[in-house]
Tab-separated table of C-alpha atoms in Angstrom:
chain	number	residue	atom	x	y	z
G	924	MET	CA	116.715	112.486	39.568
G	925	ILE	CA	116.494	109.348	37.532
G	926	ARG	CA	112.745	108.426	37.002
G	927	ARG	CA	110.233	107.804	34.433
G	928	ARG	CA	109.388	110.762	32.103
G	929	ARG	CA	106.307	112.971	33.321
G	930	ALA	CA	104.788	115.938	32.303
G	931	ASP	CA	105.629	117.946	35.493
G	932	ALA	CA	109.110	117.330	35.658
G	933	GLY	CA	109.905	120.597	34.328
G	934	ASP	CA	111.028	119.092	30.801
G	935	GLY	CA	111.975	122.473	28.926
G	936	PRO	CA	113.448	122.686	25.502
G	937	PRO	CA	117.200	121.538	25.624
G	938	LEU	CA	120.292	123.857	24.922
G	939	TRP	CA	120.684	122.449	21.666
G	940	VAL	CA	117.518	123.610	20.203
G	941	ASP	CA	117.688	126.331	17.393
G	942	GLY	CA	114.743	128.791	18.025
G	943	ALA	CA	115.142	130.029	14.401
G	944	ALA	CA	115.255	126.857	12.703
G	945	VAL	CA	112.214	126.437	10.133
G	946	PRO	CA	110.943	122.929	9.957
G	947	ARG	CA	111.003	121.035	6.430
G	948	PRO	CA	107.782	120.313	4.934
G	949	PRO	CA	105.783	116.962	6.086
G	950	LEU	CA	105.285	114.267	3.530
G	951	ASP	CA	102.940	115.128	0.875
G	952	GLY	CA	100.979	112.082	-0.457
G	953	ASP	CA	102.761	108.776	-1.327
G	954	THR	CA	105.994	108.449	-2.612
G	955	THR	CA	108.811	106.232	-3.556
G	956	ALA	CA	112.599	105.889	-2.680
G	957	ASP	CA	115.485	103.436	-2.693
G	958	VAL	CA	115.908	103.782	1.075
G	959	VAL	CA	113.627	105.261	3.630
G	960	VAL	CA	115.367	106.114	6.714
G	961	VAL	CA	112.953	106.172	9.893
G	962	GLY	CA	114.288	108.609	12.350
G	963	GLY	CA	116.006	111.901	11.813
G	964	GLY	CA	118.155	111.806	14.890
G	965	LEU	CA	122.004	111.191	14.830
G	966	THR	CA	121.394	107.605	13.943
G	967	GLY	CA	119.318	108.191	11.225
G	968	LEU	CA	121.084	110.981	9.649
G	969	TRP	CA	124.639	109.211	9.905
G	970	THR	CA	122.710	106.010	8.351
G	971	ALA	CA	121.695	108.664	5.181
G	972	TYR	CA	125.247	110.365	5.149
G	973	TYR	CA	127.103	107.078	4.812
G	974	LEU	CA	124.511	105.817	2.234
G	975	LEU	CA	125.078	108.637	-0.156
G	976	ASP	CA	128.849	108.377	0.368
G	977	ALA	CA	128.885	105.118	-0.697
G	978	ASP	CA	126.350	105.525	-3.627
G	979	PRO	CA	125.578	109.232	-4.216
G	980	ALA	CA	123.131	108.148	-6.903
G	981	LEU	CA	120.653	106.746	-4.027
G	982	ASP	CA	117.321	108.177	-3.500
G	983	VAL	CA	117.377	108.503	0.212
G	984	LEU	CA	114.294	109.938	2.159
G	985	VAL	CA	114.248	110.565	5.990
G	986	VAL	CA	111.064	110.601	7.681
G	987	GLU	CA	111.218	112.377	11.427
G	988	ALA	CA	108.182	112.423	13.662
G	989	GLY	CA	109.448	115.651	14.927
G	990	VAL	CA	111.946	118.447	13.577
G	991	THR	CA	115.192	117.030	12.248
G	992	GLY	CA	118.091	118.154	14.716
G	993	GLN	CA	115.690	120.077	17.338
G	994	ASP	CA	115.596	117.174	19.672
G	995	GLU	CA	118.915	116.118	20.662
G	996	ARG	CA	119.086	115.870	24.514
G	997	GLY	CA	122.486	114.694	25.223
G	998	VAL	CA	124.954	116.601	27.546
G	999	GLY	CA	127.138	117.513	24.448
G	1000	ALA	CA	129.726	114.765	24.968
G	1001	CYS	CA	130.921	112.208	22.096
G	1002	SER	CA	132.734	109.641	23.681
G	1003	ALA	CA	133.788	105.918	23.503
G	1004	ARG	CA	131.976	104.737	26.337
G	1005	ALA	CA	129.501	101.964	25.949
G	1006	GLY	CA	126.627	100.090	28.529
G	1007	LEU	CA	129.218	97.145	28.606
G	1008	THR	CA	132.775	97.346	29.659
G	1009	ALA	CA	135.069	95.373	27.596
G	1010	ASP	CA	135.684	92.568	30.014
G	1011	ALA	CA	131.778	91.903	30.064
G	1012	LEU	CA	131.791	92.416	26.245
G	1013	ALA	CA	134.472	89.643	26.234
G	1014	ALA	CA	132.614	87.310	28.561
G	1015	ARG	CA	129.195	88.081	26.343
G	1016	HIS	CA	131.078	87.592	22.873
G	1017	SER	CA	134.923	86.825	22.960
G	1018	ARG	CA	137.983	88.580	23.965
G	1019	THR	CA	138.402	89.039	19.760
G	1020	ALA	CA	135.150	90.577	19.808
G	1021	ALA	CA	135.571	92.766	22.694
G	1022	ALA	CA	138.784	94.239	21.242
G	1023	HIS	CA	137.322	94.962	17.922
G	1024	ALA	CA	134.363	96.678	19.493
G	1025	ARG	CA	136.543	98.988	21.796
G	1026	ALA	CA	138.363	99.844	18.596
G	1027	LEU	CA	135.256	100.691	16.524
G	1028	LEU	CA	134.135	102.894	19.320
G	1029	ARG	CA	137.169	104.802	19.776
G	1030	ASP	CA	137.523	105.172	15.981
G	1031	ALA	CA	133.860	106.331	16.003
G	1032	VAL	CA	134.940	109.654	18.068
G	1033	VAL	CA	137.620	110.468	15.560
G	1034	GLU	CA	135.275	109.926	12.627
G	1035	VAL	CA	132.725	112.321	14.192
G	1036	GLY	CA	135.409	115.075	14.431
G	1037	GLY	CA	136.583	114.285	10.826
G	1038	VAL	CA	133.198	114.477	9.254
G	1039	ALA	CA	132.238	117.538	11.201
G	1040	ALA	CA	135.579	119.196	9.829
G	1041	VAL	CA	135.488	117.760	6.218
G	1042	GLU	CA	132.048	119.134	5.923
G	1043	GLU	CA	132.333	122.264	7.779
G	1044	ILE	CA	129.753	121.393	10.229
G	1045	ASP	CA	130.298	124.054	13.215
G	1046	CYS	CA	129.359	122.070	16.154
G	1047	GLY	CA	132.074	122.923	18.686
G	1048	PHE	CA	133.702	119.554	18.425
G	1049	ALA	CA	136.919	119.581	20.696
G	1050	PHE	CA	139.053	116.768	21.404
G	1051	GLY	CA	139.627	117.208	25.140
G	1052	GLY	CA	139.326	113.666	26.562
G	1053	GLU	CA	137.419	112.673	29.811
G	1054	LEU	CA	138.261	112.801	33.311
G	1055	VAL	CA	136.945	110.756	36.011
G	1056	LEU	CA	137.090	112.012	39.481
G	1057	ALA	CA	137.841	109.726	42.778
G	1058	ALA	CA	136.161	111.248	45.800
G	1059	ASP	CA	138.273	108.932	48.021
G	1060	ASP	CA	140.773	106.332	48.355
G	1061	ASP	CA	138.346	103.664	47.508
G	1062	ALA	CA	137.231	105.464	44.567
G	1063	LEU	CA	141.012	105.950	43.309
G	1064	THR	CA	141.464	102.406	43.619
G	1065	ARG	CA	138.540	101.067	41.546
G	1066	LEU	CA	139.744	103.488	38.923
G	1067	GLU	CA	142.873	102.370	38.800
G	1068	ARG	CA	141.960	98.685	38.708
G	1069	GLN	CA	139.670	100.070	35.519
G	1070	ALA	CA	142.538	101.850	33.947
G	1071	ALA	CA	144.585	98.877	33.865
G	1072	SER	CA	141.766	96.774	32.501
G	1073	ALA	CA	141.041	99.620	29.778
G	1074	GLN	CA	144.800	99.132	28.596
G	1075	ARG	CA	144.482	95.768	27.973
G	1076	TRP	CA	141.743	96.487	25.480
G	1077	GLY	CA	143.720	99.044	23.745
G	1078	ASP	CA	141.929	101.926	25.469
G	1079	GLU	CA	144.463	104.649	26.625
G	1080	THR	CA	143.865	105.754	30.305
G	1081	HIS	CA	146.141	107.585	32.562
G	1082	VAL	CA	145.554	107.454	36.421
G	1083	LEU	CA	146.104	110.947	37.767
G	1084	ASP	CA	147.039	111.812	41.441
G	1085	ALA	CA	145.431	115.027	43.083
G	1086	ALA	CA	147.828	117.340	41.595
G	1087	GLY	CA	147.654	115.809	38.349
G	1088	LEU	CA	144.039	116.388	38.723
G	1089	ARG	CA	144.300	119.682	39.421
G	1090	GLU	CA	146.140	120.855	36.375
G	1091	ARG	CA	142.884	120.033	34.607
G	1092	VAL	CA	140.042	120.450	37.023
G	1093	LEU	CA	139.666	122.314	40.166
G	1094	VAL	CA	137.294	119.810	42.737
G	1095	ASP	CA	138.275	120.110	46.252
G	1096	ASP	CA	137.522	116.905	47.678
G	1097	ALA	CA	139.016	114.876	44.424
G	1098	VAL	CA	142.038	112.476	45.729
G	1099	GLY	CA	142.796	111.827	41.902
G	1100	GLY	CA	141.255	110.205	39.030
G	1101	THR	CA	141.879	109.245	35.380
G	1102	TRP	CA	142.111	110.926	32.122
G	1103	SER	CA	141.549	109.075	28.638
G	1104	PRO	CA	141.759	111.194	25.157
G	1105	GLU	CA	138.961	108.950	23.820
G	1106	ALA	CA	136.262	111.738	24.136
G	1107	ALA	CA	135.209	115.233	22.769
G	1108	ARG	CA	133.010	118.053	23.424
G	1109	LEU	CA	130.522	118.968	20.905
G	1110	ASP	CA	127.159	120.673	20.197
G	1111	PRO	CA	124.708	117.744	19.105
G	1112	GLY	CA	121.782	119.726	17.661
G	1113	ARG	CA	124.229	121.723	15.563
G	1114	LEU	CA	126.094	118.735	14.417
G	1115	ALA	CA	122.412	116.872	13.553
G	1116	ARG	CA	121.259	120.354	11.741
G	1117	GLY	CA	124.341	120.362	9.768
G	1118	LEU	CA	124.418	116.453	8.745
G	1119	ALA	CA	121.000	117.231	7.372
G	1120	GLY	CA	121.835	120.336	5.541
G	1121	VAL	CA	124.704	118.106	3.815
G	1122	LEU	CA	122.297	115.660	3.204
G	1123	VAL	CA	119.756	117.943	1.435
G	1124	ALA	CA	122.735	119.466	-0.492
G	1125	ARG	CA	123.326	116.081	-1.947
G	1126	ALA	CA	119.718	115.665	-3.156
G	1127	ALA	CA	118.383	113.672	-0.081
G	1128	ARG	CA	114.669	114.111	1.023
G	1129	ILE	CA	113.948	114.960	4.598
G	1130	ALA	CA	110.203	115.231	5.488
G	1131	ASP	CA	109.497	116.676	9.119
G	1132	ARG	CA	106.672	116.163	11.507
G	1133	THR	CA	105.952	112.743	9.728
G	1134	PRO	CA	105.454	110.147	12.298
G	1135	ALA	CA	105.795	106.611	11.223
G	1136	ALA	CA	102.498	104.750	12.145
G	1137	ARG	CA	103.351	101.453	10.464
G	1138	VAL	CA	106.900	100.255	9.439
G	1139	VAL	CA	106.760	96.685	7.425
G	1140	ASP	CA	109.350	95.507	4.861
G	1141	GLN	CA	109.587	97.655	1.671
G	1142	ALA	CA	107.018	100.147	3.120
G	1143	VAL	CA	106.499	103.188	5.868
G	1144	VAL	CA	102.893	104.102	6.379
G	1145	THR	CA	102.495	107.735	7.728
G	1146	PRO	CA	99.511	110.109	8.363
G	1147	HIS	CA	100.837	111.851	5.053
G	1148	GLY	CA	101.424	109.014	2.786
G	1149	THR	CA	102.886	106.047	2.284
G	1150	VAL	CA	106.725	105.530	1.375
G	1151	ARG	CA	107.325	102.479	-0.584
G	1152	ALA	CA	111.291	101.440	-0.829
G	1153	ALA	CA	113.739	98.580	-1.674
G	1154	THR	CA	114.979	99.208	1.951
G	1155	VAL	CA	113.478	100.466	4.952
G	1156	VAL	CA	115.979	101.423	7.946
G	1157	ASP	CA	114.214	101.722	11.287
G	1158	THR	CA	116.369	103.898	13.653
G	1159	ARG	CA	113.682	104.535	16.371
G	1160	PRO	CA	114.687	103.498	19.717
G	1161	GLU	CA	112.906	100.188	20.971
G	1162	ALA	CA	110.429	100.622	23.675
G	1163	PRO	CA	110.580	104.465	24.007
G	1164	GLU	CA	107.784	104.252	27.097
G	1165	LEU	CA	110.280	101.945	28.884
G	1166	ARG	CA	113.266	104.663	28.787
G	1167	ALA	CA	114.265	106.253	32.302
G	1168	TRP	CA	115.023	109.763	31.968
G	1169	ALA	CA	117.282	112.284	34.089
G	1170	ALA	CA	117.309	115.815	34.603
G	1171	THR	CA	119.668	117.643	32.726
G	1172	LEU	CA	120.583	121.416	32.791
G	1173	ALA	CA	122.851	124.233	31.279
G	1174	THR	CA	123.895	127.563	33.144
G	1175	ALA	CA	124.364	130.690	31.434
G	1176	PRO	CA	127.738	131.914	29.878
G	1177	LEU	CA	130.125	131.744	32.867
G	1178	PRO	CA	132.636	134.414	33.058
G	1179	ASP	CA	136.399	133.726	32.543
G	1180	ALA	CA	137.012	134.359	36.290
G	1181	THR	CA	134.715	131.604	37.146
G	1182	TRP	CA	136.106	129.018	34.577
G	1183	ALA	CA	139.401	129.943	36.130
G	1184	ARG	CA	138.039	128.356	39.386
G	1185	ILE	CA	136.735	125.478	37.453
G	1186	GLY	CA	139.274	124.517	35.022
G	1187	LEU	CA	138.291	122.165	31.804
G	1188	ALA	CA	140.338	124.682	29.831
G	1189	ASP	CA	140.982	121.878	27.217
G	1190	ALA	CA	137.275	121.093	26.619
G	1191	GLU	CA	137.546	117.966	28.890
G	1192	VAL	CA	134.266	116.053	29.655
G	1193	LEU	CA	134.097	115.680	33.336
G	1194	ALA	CA	132.547	112.225	34.900
G	1195	HIS	CA	132.008	111.075	38.452
G	1196	GLY	CA	131.353	107.679	39.792
G	1197	ASP	CA	127.928	108.628	40.961
G	1198	GLY	CA	127.186	109.270	37.378
G	1199	LEU	CA	127.302	112.850	37.263
G	1200	ARG	CA	128.735	114.448	34.019
G	1201	VAL	CA	129.717	117.978	33.017
G	1202	VAL	CA	130.548	119.687	30.028
G	1203	ARG	CA	132.134	123.149	29.049
G	1204	THR	CA	130.314	124.339	25.887
G	1205	PRO	CA	131.819	126.353	23.344
G	1206	ASP	CA	130.070	129.516	24.276
G	1207	GLY	CA	131.365	129.133	28.074
G	1208	ARG	CA	127.984	127.341	29.553
G	1209	LEU	CA	128.086	124.337	31.886
G	1210	VAL	CA	126.086	121.543	30.999
G	1211	ALA	CA	125.313	118.700	33.552
G	1212	GLY	CA	123.567	115.712	33.494
G	1213	ARG	CA	123.193	112.113	35.195
G	1214	ALA	CA	124.465	108.840	33.545
G	1215	ARG	CA	123.609	105.452	35.548
G	1216	PRO	CA	125.224	105.880	38.625
G	1217	GLY	CA	128.718	103.703	39.320
G	1218	ALA	CA	129.679	103.909	42.817
G	1219	PRO	CA	127.979	106.176	45.711
G	1220	ARG	CA	129.385	109.633	46.723
G	1221	LEU	CA	128.746	111.641	49.763
G	1222	VAL	CA	125.777	111.277	51.727
G	1223	ARG	CA	124.556	114.787	50.542
G	1224	ALA	CA	124.923	113.785	47.076
G	1225	LEU	CA	123.008	110.454	47.580
G	1226	ASP	CA	120.221	112.960	49.323
G	1227	ALA	CA	120.189	115.086	46.208
G	1228	LEU	CA	119.798	112.027	43.726
G	1229	LEU	CA	116.825	110.256	45.856
G	1230	ARG	CA	115.024	113.275	46.719
G	1231	PRO	CA	111.524	113.278	44.866
G	1232	PRO	CA	110.544	114.378	42.249
G	1233	ALA	CA	114.142	114.196	41.104
G	1234	SER	CA	114.337	117.566	39.341
G	1235	ALA	CA	116.620	119.679	38.113
G	1236	THR	CA	116.856	121.571	41.423
G	1237	ALA	CA	118.282	118.058	42.712
G	1238	LEU	CA	120.862	118.071	39.698
G	1239	HIS	CA	121.923	121.590	40.831
G	1240	ASP	CA	122.462	120.701	44.383
G	1241	LEU	CA	124.544	117.897	43.302
G	1242	LEU	CA	126.204	119.820	40.947
G	1243	VAL	CA	126.979	122.739	43.577
G	1244	ASP	CA	128.135	119.947	45.786
G	1245	LEU	CA	130.835	119.261	43.493
G	1246	LEU	CA	131.630	122.619	42.316
G	1247	PRO	CA	130.622	125.290	44.809
G	1248	VAL	CA	131.777	128.383	42.652
G	1249	LEU	CA	128.586	127.444	40.787
G	1250	THR	CA	126.251	128.400	43.516
G	1251	ASP	CA	124.953	131.441	42.031
G	1252	ALA	CA	125.311	130.612	38.483
G	1253	PRO	CA	121.905	131.143	36.704
G	1254	VAL	CA	120.381	127.963	35.094
G	1255	THR	CA	119.001	128.977	31.805
G	1256	HIS	CA	117.702	125.427	30.348
G	1257	ALA	CA	116.449	122.277	32.426
G	1258	TRP	CA	115.406	119.102	30.428
G	1259	LEU	CA	115.064	115.657	30.481
G	1260	ARG	CA	117.619	113.215	28.864
G	1261	PRO	CA	116.900	109.777	28.033
G	1262	LEU	CA	119.283	107.361	29.655
G	1263	ALA	CA	120.850	104.444	27.756
G	1264	ALA	CA	119.595	100.883	29.428
G	1265	SER	CA	122.111	99.056	31.838
G	1266	GLY	CA	124.466	97.247	29.143
G	1267	ALA	CA	123.377	99.022	26.263
G	1268	LEU	CA	125.126	98.661	22.940
G	1269	PRO	CA	124.361	99.862	19.084
G	1270	SER	CA	122.556	97.394	17.580
G	1271	VAL	CA	122.561	96.876	13.723
G	1272	GLY	CA	120.485	94.316	11.615
G	1273	HIS	CA	119.923	93.624	7.843
G	1274	VAL	CA	118.195	90.275	7.624
G	1275	PRO	CA	114.871	89.593	5.432
G	1276	GLY	CA	112.342	91.730	6.271
G	1277	ALA	CA	113.885	93.881	8.625
G	1278	THR	CA	116.800	96.539	8.562
G	1279	TRP	CA	117.385	98.640	11.809
G	1280	ALA	CA	120.063	100.738	13.215
G	1281	ARG	CA	120.277	101.964	16.852
G	1282	SER	CA	122.991	103.606	19.030
G	1283	GLY	CA	121.882	102.020	22.217
G	1284	GLY	CA	121.407	105.564	23.767
G	1285	THR	CA	125.118	105.927	24.487
G	1286	GLY	CA	126.078	109.018	22.447
G	1287	PRO	CA	126.827	110.572	19.126
G	1288	ALA	CA	129.958	108.157	18.473
G	1289	ALA	CA	127.468	105.219	18.988
G	1290	ALA	CA	125.110	106.671	16.540
G	1291	ASN	CA	127.902	106.877	14.101
G	1292	VAL	CA	128.778	103.181	14.382
G	1293	ALA	CA	125.382	102.344	14.295
G	1294	GLY	CA	124.609	104.554	10.995
G	1295	ARG	CA	127.722	103.747	9.265
G	1296	THR	CA	127.419	100.038	9.737
G	1297	VAL	CA	123.708	99.620	8.409
G	1298	ALA	CA	124.930	101.774	5.332
G	1299	GLU	CA	127.899	99.172	4.632
G	1300	LEU	CA	125.310	96.603	4.998
G	1301	ILE	CA	122.882	97.947	2.522
G	1302	THR	CA	125.146	98.904	-0.142
G	1303	GLY	CA	127.470	95.934	0.179
G	1304	THR	CA	130.552	97.624	1.305
G	1305	ALA	CA	133.080	95.497	2.846
G	1306	SER	CA	134.640	96.465	6.281
G	1307	GLU	CA	135.409	95.579	9.754
G	1308	LEU	CA	132.281	97.079	10.758
G	1309	ALA	CA	130.366	94.120	9.497
G	1310	THR	CA	131.861	92.118	11.812
G	1311	ALA	CA	131.212	93.822	15.109
G	1312	PRO	CA	129.486	92.016	17.974
G	1313	TRP	CA	126.112	93.895	17.689
G	1314	VAL	CA	125.574	93.027	14.195
G	1315	ARG	CA	122.762	90.781	13.163
G	1316	ARG	CA	122.878	89.367	9.349
G	1317	ALA	CA	121.015	86.994	7.176
């Protein structure tokens, strides 16, 4: 299921696309701005949002290669997860840096929900936390160790026995699991489009279908003109051609009787050690996708994961293996989702000749951290974000 992106992989439009959305006009000739943000994904939108929050007088221009808010490809989860555990962060940086990073990512989940509420962005944000399943005793032992480690870093994680797990989700072969409150469900497309609307209302400019052909210090060259700005923030992912992609699918809205046999009544994000992630959407669909696997599951599941060409059909087999009640559930959307690189973290820099903000591909919370941090570096706002271990400064 994890593979390099290919045209024959059944990569259709994500569930989160709004078919009625009208693209904003592209750039119309050369222009200037105080800050130009390259990339209209969530990281770029958060960057522009916090720039204007700090200084409403700034002239901010966002240039997007596609259509802003129409290429969000996640599963619909917003969590404090990162590509490195706190223990690994401590080994790479320090214990203080690791604790600081974990606190920032936890707070970012709350921040995303808070902004959605304040700005009245209807993105279905719901704090349900994250459930992680254990299919056998060895997996449960690993989760217990991880929970103990997480708690040492301030991450609230509760170990559940089989009965406790069944109060939240009905998975027959699970022997237990963990639950953490530090995750939420949302519609990333509606969040992105809502943020874009807020920006335009605050006099920011957004140019869709305006790819950056060249990004240099204080200038962005596009096919439609050159933008000159005091600060250029590049929020595009690094080396997109090298990214791995995974199948993701969404069912039709499921009847209440089906949800009664699944659970997730509080909009919990469901995860499994093999990398499967499941989300209940605001309109009662189920979205499933793959992250990078942690531990192997059943032979049948591995069979599905390794079967070429790693399609949405293989993902569906894995999902039905976990939740047989979905055997006949109609699948309405199937798309490819970029996977975060192993060990990925947000990356933010504000150094002579270059300013950038990237989420690391780990989701909306990391995008919020990256955008908020680079905005503070640009505006000179002092906060704990500037001392995060992923920040590079002059």
